[in-house]
PDB file of C-alpha atoms in Angstrom:
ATOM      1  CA  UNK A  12     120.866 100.999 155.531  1.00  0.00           C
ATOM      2  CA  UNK A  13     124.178 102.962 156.321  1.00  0.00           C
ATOM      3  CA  UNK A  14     123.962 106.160 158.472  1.00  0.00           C
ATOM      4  CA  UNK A  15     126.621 107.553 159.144  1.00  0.00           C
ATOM      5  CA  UNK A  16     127.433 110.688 161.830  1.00  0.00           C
ATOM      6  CA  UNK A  17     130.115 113.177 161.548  1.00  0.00           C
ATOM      7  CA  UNK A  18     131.160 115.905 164.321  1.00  0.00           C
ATOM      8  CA  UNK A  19     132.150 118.542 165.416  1.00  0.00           C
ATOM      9  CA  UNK A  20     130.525 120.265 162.172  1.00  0.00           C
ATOM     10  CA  UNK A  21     132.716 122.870 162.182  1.00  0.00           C
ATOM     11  CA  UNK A  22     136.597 123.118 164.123  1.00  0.00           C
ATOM     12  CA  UNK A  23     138.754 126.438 164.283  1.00  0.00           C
ATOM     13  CA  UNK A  24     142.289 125.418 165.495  1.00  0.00           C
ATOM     14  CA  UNK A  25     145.549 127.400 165.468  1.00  0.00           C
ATOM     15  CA  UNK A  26     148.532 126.897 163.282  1.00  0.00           C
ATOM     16  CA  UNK A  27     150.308 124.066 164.170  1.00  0.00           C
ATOM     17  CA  UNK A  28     147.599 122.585 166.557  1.00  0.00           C
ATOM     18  CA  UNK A  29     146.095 119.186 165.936  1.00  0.00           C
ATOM     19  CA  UNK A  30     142.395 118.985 164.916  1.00  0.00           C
ATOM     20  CA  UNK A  31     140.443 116.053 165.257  1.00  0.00           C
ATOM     21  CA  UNK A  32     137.268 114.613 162.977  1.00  0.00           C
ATOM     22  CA  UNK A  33     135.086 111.717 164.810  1.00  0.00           C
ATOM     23  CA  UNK A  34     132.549 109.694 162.686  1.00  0.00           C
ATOM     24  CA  UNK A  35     130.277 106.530 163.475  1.00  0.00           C
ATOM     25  CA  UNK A  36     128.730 104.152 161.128  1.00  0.00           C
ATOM     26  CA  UNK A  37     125.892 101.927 161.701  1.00  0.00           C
ATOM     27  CA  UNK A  38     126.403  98.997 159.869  1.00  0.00           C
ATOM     28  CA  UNK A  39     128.659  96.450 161.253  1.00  0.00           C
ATOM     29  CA  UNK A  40     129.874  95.078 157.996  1.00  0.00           C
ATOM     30  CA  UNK A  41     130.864  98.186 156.498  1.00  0.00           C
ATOM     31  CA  UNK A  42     134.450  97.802 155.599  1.00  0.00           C
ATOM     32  CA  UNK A  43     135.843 100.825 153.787  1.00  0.00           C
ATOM     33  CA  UNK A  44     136.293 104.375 155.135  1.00  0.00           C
ATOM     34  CA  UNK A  45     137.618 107.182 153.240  1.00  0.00           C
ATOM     35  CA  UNK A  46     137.910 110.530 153.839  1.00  0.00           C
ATOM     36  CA  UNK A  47     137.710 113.479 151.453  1.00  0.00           C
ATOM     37  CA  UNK A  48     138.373 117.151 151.557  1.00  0.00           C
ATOM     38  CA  UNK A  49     136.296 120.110 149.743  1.00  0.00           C
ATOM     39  CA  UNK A  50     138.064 123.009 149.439  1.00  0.00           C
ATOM     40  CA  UNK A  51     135.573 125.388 148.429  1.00  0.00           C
ATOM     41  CA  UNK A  52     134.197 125.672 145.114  1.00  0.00           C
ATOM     42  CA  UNK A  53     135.907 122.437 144.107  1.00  0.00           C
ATOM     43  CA  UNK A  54     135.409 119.164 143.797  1.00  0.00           C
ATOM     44  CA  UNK A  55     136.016 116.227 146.452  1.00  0.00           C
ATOM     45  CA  UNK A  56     139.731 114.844 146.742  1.00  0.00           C
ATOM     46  CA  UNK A  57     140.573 111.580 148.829  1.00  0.00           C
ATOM     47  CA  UNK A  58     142.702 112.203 151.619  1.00  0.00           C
ATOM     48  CA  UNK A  59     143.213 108.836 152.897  1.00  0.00           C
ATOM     49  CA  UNK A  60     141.207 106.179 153.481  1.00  0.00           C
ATOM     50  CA  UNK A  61     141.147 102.527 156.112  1.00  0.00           C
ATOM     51  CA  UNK A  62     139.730  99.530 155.576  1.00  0.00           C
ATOM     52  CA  UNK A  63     137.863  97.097 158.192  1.00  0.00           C
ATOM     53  CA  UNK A  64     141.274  94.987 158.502  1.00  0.00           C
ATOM     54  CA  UNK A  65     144.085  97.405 159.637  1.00  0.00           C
ATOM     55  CA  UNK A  66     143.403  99.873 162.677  1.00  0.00           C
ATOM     56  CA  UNK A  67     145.419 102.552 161.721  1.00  0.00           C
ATOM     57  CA  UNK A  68     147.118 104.232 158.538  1.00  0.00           C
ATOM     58  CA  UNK A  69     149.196 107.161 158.782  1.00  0.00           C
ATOM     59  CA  UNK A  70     150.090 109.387 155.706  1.00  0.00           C
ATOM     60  CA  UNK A  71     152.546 112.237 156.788  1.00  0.00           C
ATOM     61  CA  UNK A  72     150.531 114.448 158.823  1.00  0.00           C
ATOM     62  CA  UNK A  73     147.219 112.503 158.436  1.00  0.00           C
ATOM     63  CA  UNK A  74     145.629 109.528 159.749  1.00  0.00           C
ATOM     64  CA  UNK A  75     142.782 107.509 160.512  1.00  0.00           C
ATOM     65  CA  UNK A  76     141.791 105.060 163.126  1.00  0.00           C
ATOM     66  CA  UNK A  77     139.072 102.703 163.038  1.00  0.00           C
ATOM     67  CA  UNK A  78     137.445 101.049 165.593  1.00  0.00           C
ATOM     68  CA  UNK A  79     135.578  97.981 165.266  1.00  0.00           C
ATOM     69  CA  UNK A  80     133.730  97.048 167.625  1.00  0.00           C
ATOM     70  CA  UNK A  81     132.527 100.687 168.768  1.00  0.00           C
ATOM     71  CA  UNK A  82     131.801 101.546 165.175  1.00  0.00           C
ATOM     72  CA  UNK A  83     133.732 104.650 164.905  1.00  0.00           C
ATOM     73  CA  UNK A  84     136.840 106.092 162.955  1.00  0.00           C
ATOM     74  CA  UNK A  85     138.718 109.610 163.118  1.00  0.00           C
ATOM     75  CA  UNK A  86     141.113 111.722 161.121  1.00  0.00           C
ATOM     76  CA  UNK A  87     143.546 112.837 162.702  1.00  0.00           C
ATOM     77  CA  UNK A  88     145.631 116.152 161.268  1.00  0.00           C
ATOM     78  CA  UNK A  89     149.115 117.201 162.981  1.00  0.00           C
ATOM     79  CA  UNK A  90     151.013 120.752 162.913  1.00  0.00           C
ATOM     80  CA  UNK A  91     147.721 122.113 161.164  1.00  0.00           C
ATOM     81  CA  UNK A  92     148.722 124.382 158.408  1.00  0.00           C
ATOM     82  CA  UNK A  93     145.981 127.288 156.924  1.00  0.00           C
ATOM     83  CA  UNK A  94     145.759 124.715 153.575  1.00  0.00           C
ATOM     84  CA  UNK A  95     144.227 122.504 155.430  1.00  0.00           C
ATOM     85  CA  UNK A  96     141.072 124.876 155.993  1.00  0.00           C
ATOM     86  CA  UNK A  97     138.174 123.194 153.953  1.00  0.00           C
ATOM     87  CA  UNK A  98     135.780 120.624 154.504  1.00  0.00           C
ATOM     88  CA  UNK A  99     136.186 117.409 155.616  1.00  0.00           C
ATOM     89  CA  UNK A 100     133.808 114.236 154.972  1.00  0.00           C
ATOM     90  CA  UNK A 101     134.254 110.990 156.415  1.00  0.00           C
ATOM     91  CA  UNK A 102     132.360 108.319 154.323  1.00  0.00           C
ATOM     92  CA  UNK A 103     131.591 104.701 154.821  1.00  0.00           C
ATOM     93  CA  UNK A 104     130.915 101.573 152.350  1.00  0.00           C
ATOM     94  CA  UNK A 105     126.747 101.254 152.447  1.00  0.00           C
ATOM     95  CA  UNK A 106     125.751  97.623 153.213  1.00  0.00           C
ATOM     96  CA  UNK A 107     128.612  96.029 154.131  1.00  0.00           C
ATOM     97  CA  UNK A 108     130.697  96.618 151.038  1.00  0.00           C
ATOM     98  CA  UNK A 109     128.100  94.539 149.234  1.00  0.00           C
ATOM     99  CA  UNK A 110     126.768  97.714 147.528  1.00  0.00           C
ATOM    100  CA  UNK A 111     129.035 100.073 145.715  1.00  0.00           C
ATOM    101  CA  UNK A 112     128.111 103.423 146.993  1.00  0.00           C
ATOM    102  CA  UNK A 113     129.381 105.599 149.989  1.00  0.00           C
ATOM    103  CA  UNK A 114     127.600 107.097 152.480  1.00  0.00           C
ATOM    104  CA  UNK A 115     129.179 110.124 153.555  1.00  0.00           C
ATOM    105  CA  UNK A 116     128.820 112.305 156.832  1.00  0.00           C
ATOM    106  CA  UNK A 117     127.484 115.976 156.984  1.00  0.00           C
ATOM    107  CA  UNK A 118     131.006 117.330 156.409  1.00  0.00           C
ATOM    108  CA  UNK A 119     133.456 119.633 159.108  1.00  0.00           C
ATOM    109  CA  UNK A 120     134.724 122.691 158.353  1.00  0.00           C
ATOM    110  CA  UNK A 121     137.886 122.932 159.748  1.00  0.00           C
ATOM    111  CA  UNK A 122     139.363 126.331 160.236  1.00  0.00           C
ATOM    112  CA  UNK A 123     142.822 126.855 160.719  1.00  0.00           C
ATOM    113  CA  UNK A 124     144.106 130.362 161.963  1.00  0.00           C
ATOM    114  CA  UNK A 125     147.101 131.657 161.180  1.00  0.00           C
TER     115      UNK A 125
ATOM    116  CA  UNK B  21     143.583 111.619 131.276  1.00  0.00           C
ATOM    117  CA  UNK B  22     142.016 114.706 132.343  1.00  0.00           C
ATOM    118  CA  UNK B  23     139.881 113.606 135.105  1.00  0.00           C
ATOM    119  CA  UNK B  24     136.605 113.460 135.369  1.00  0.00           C
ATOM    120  CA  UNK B  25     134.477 116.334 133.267  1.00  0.00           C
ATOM    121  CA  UNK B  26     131.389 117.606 133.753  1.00  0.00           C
ATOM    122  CA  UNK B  27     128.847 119.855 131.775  1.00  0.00           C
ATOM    123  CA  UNK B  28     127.329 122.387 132.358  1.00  0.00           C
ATOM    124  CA  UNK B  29     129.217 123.739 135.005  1.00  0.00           C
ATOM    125  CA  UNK B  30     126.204 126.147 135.804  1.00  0.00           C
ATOM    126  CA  UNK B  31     122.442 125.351 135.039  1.00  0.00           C
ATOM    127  CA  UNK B  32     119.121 127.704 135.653  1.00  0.00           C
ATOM    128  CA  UNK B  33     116.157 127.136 134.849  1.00  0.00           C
ATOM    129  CA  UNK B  34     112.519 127.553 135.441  1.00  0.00           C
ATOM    130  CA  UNK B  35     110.189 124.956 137.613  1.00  0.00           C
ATOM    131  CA  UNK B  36     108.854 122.332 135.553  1.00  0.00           C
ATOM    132  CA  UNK B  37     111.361 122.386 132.876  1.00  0.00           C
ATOM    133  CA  UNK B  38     113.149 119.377 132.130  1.00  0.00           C
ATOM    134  CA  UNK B  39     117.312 119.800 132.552  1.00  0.00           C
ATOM    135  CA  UNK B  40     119.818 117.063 131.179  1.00  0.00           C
ATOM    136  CA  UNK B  41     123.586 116.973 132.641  1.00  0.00           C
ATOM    137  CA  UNK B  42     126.412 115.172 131.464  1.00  0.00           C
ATOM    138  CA  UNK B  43     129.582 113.192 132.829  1.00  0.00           C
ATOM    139  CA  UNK B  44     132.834 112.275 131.286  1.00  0.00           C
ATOM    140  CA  UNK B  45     134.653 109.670 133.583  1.00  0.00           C
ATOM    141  CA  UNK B  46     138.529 109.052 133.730  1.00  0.00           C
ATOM    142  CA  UNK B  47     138.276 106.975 130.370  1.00  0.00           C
ATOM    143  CA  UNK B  48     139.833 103.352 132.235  1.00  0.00           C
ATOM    144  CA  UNK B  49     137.100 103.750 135.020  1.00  0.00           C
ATOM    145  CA  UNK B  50     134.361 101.418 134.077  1.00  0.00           C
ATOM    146  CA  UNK B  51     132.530 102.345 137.647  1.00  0.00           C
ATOM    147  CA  UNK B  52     130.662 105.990 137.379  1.00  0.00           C
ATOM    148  CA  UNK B  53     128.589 107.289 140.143  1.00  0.00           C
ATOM    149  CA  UNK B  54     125.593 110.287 140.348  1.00  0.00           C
ATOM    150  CA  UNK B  55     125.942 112.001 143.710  1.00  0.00           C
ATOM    151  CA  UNK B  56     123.787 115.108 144.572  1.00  0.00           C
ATOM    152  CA  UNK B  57     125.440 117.506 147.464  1.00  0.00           C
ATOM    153  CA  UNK B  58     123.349 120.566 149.147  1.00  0.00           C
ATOM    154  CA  UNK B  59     125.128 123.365 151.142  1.00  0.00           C
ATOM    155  CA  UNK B  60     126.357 122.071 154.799  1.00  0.00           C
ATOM    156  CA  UNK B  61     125.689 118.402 153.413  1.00  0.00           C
ATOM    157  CA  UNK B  62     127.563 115.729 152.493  1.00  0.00           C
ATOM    158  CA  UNK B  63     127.746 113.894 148.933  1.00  0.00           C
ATOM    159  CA  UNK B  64     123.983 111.921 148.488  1.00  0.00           C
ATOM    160  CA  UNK B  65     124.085 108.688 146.751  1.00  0.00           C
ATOM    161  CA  UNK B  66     121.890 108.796 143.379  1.00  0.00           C
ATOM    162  CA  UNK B  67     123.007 106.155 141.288  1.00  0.00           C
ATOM    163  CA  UNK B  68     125.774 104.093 140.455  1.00  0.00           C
ATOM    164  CA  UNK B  69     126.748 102.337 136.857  1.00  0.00           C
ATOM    165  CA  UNK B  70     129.026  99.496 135.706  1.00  0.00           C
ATOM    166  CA  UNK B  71     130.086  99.857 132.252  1.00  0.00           C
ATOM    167  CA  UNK B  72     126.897 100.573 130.616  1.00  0.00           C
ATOM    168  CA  UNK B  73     124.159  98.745 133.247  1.00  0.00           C
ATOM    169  CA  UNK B  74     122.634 100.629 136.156  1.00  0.00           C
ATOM    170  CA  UNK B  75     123.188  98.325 138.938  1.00  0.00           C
ATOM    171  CA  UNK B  76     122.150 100.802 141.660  1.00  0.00           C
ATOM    172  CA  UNK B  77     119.613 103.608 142.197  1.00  0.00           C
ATOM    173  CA  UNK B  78     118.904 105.566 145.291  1.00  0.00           C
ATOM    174  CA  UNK B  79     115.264 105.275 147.010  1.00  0.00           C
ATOM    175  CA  UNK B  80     115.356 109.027 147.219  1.00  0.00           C
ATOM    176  CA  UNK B  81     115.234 108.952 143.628  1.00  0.00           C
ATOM    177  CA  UNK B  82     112.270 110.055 142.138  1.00  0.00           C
ATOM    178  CA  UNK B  83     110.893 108.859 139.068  1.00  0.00           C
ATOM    179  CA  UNK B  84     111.263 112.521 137.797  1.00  0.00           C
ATOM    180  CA  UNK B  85     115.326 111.832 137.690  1.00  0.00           C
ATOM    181  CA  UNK B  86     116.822 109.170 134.766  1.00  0.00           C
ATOM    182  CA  UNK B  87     120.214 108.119 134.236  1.00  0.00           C
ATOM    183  CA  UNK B  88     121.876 106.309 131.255  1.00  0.00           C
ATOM    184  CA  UNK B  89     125.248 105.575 130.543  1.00  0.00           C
ATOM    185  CA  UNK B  90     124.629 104.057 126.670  1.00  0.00           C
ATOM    186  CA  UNK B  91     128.210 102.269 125.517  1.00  0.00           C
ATOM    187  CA  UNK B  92     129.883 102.377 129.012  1.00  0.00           C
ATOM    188  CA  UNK B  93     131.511 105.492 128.474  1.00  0.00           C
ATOM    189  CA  UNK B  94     129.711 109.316 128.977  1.00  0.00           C
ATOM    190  CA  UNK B  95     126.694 109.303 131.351  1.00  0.00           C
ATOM    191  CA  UNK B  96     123.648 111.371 131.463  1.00  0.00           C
ATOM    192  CA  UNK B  97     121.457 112.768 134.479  1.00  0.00           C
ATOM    193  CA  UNK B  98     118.054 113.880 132.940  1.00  0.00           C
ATOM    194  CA  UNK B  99     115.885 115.448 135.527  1.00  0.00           C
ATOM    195  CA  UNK B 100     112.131 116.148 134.327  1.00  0.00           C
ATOM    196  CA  UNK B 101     109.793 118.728 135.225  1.00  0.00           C
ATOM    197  CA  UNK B 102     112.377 119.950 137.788  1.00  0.00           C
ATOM    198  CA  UNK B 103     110.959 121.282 141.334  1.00  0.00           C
ATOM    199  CA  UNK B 104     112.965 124.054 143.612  1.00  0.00           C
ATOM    200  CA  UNK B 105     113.942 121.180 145.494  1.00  0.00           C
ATOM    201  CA  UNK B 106     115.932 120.034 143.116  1.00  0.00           C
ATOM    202  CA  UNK B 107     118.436 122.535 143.154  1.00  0.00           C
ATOM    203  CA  UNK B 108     121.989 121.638 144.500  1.00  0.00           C
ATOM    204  CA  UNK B 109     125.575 120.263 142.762  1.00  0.00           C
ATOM    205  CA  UNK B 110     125.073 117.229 141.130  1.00  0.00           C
ATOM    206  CA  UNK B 111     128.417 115.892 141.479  1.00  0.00           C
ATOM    207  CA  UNK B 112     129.859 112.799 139.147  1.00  0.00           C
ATOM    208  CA  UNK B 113     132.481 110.275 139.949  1.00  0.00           C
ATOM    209  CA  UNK B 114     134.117 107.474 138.790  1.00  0.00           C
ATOM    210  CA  UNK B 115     136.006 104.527 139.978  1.00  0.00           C
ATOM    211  CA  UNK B 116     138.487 101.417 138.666  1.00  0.00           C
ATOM    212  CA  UNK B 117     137.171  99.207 141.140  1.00  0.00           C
ATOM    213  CA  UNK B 118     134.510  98.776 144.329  1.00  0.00           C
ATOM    214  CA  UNK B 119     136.157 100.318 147.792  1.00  0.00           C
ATOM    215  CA  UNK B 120     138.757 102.138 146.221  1.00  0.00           C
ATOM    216  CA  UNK B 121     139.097 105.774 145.286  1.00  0.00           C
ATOM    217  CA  UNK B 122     136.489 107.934 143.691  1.00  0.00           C
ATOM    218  CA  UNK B 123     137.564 110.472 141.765  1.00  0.00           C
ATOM    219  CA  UNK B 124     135.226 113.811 141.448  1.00  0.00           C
ATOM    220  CA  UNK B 125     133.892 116.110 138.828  1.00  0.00           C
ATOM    221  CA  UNK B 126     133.472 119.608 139.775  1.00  0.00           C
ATOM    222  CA  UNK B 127     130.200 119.232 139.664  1.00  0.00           C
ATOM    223  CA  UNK B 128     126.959 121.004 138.072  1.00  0.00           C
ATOM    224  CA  UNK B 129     124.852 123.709 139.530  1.00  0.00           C
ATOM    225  CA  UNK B 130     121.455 123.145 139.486  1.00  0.00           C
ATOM    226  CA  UNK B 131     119.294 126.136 140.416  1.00  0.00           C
ATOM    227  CA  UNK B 132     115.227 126.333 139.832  1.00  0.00           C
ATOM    228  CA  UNK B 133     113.461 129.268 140.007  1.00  0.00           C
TER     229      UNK B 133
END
């Protein structure tokens, strides 16, 4: 089945810096990847999310790559601002989209310092 | 359309007692999903229903967990003669359609003493 790998687990990065959330998958016909943020004590939100046919996607200060072949895809946050501190999951479609659950990584806790 | 709701918010209980939860999805989504997340962990796939058939259950599922979702609407997570390894969120979702964006509850604490 699915595995998937998140790192770092946790990132502490100064206002206005980038930060920088790497996952791989294992399954090659996985084609959906979203990403959700926990702030804490509250439920997961969707950020953004890619699927296996576009590269990129960009939504303001976020976005995601994907790479095929290599089997890896990253969120990608600009001028970091301190409500972006919470935890991050990157997720992937289980089976090649032929299931309908998610397989989520372990989660980073991104920090952002005033 | 309040989002998803989930009840309790909080549950305790003793080992070996039997514990029910419930879910409430966005009323539209026909998809609703059992996820169970532990501290430092990411969301863990339970079980997943269409409308009122269970299409998909975890292997990690024991045969001490049961979920029904009678009419397609409200679902129900009963977990029976519960074990202290049983306690983390047991988070609820739902969907319109496969691949696209799961909306959350906030989730129910389970905690066995």
């Amino acid at each position: 089945g699915e595995n998937v790998e998140q790192h770092p687990s946790t990132l502490s990065v100064q206002e206005g810096d980038s930060a920088v959330i790497k996952c791989t998958y294992s399954d090659s016909a996985s084609n959906y990847f979203p990403w959700y943020k926990q702030e804490l004590g509250k439920r997961p939100q969707l950020i953004i999310d890619i699927r296996s046919n576009v590269g990129e996607k960009k939504d303001q200060r976020i976005a995601v790559t994907l790479n095929k072949t290599a089997k890896h895809f990253s969120l990608h946050i600009t001028e970091t601002q301190p409500e972006d501190s919470a935890v991050y999951f990157c997720a992937a479609s289980g089976d090649g989209g032929a299931t309908n659950k998610l397989i989520f990584g372990t989660g980073t806790l991104l920090a952002v310092q005033p | 359309d309040t989002g998803v709701s989930q009840d309790p918010r909080h549950k305790i209980t003793k080992r070996g007692q039997n514990v029910t939860f419930r879910c409430d999805p966005i009323s539209e989504h026909n998809r609703l999903y059992w996820y169970r997340q532990t501290l430092g962990q990411g969301p863990e796939f339970l079980t997943y229903f269409q409308n009122e058939a269970q299409l998909e259950k975890s292997r990690l599922l024991s045969d001490r967990f049961s979920a029904e979702r009678p009419k397609g609407s409200f679902s129900t997570l009963e977990i029976q003669r519960t074990e202290q390894g049983d306690s983390a969120m047991y988070l609820c979702a739902s969907s319109l359609r496969r691949n696209e964006k799961l909306f959350f509850g906030s989730g129910t604490q389970l905690s066995v003493l």
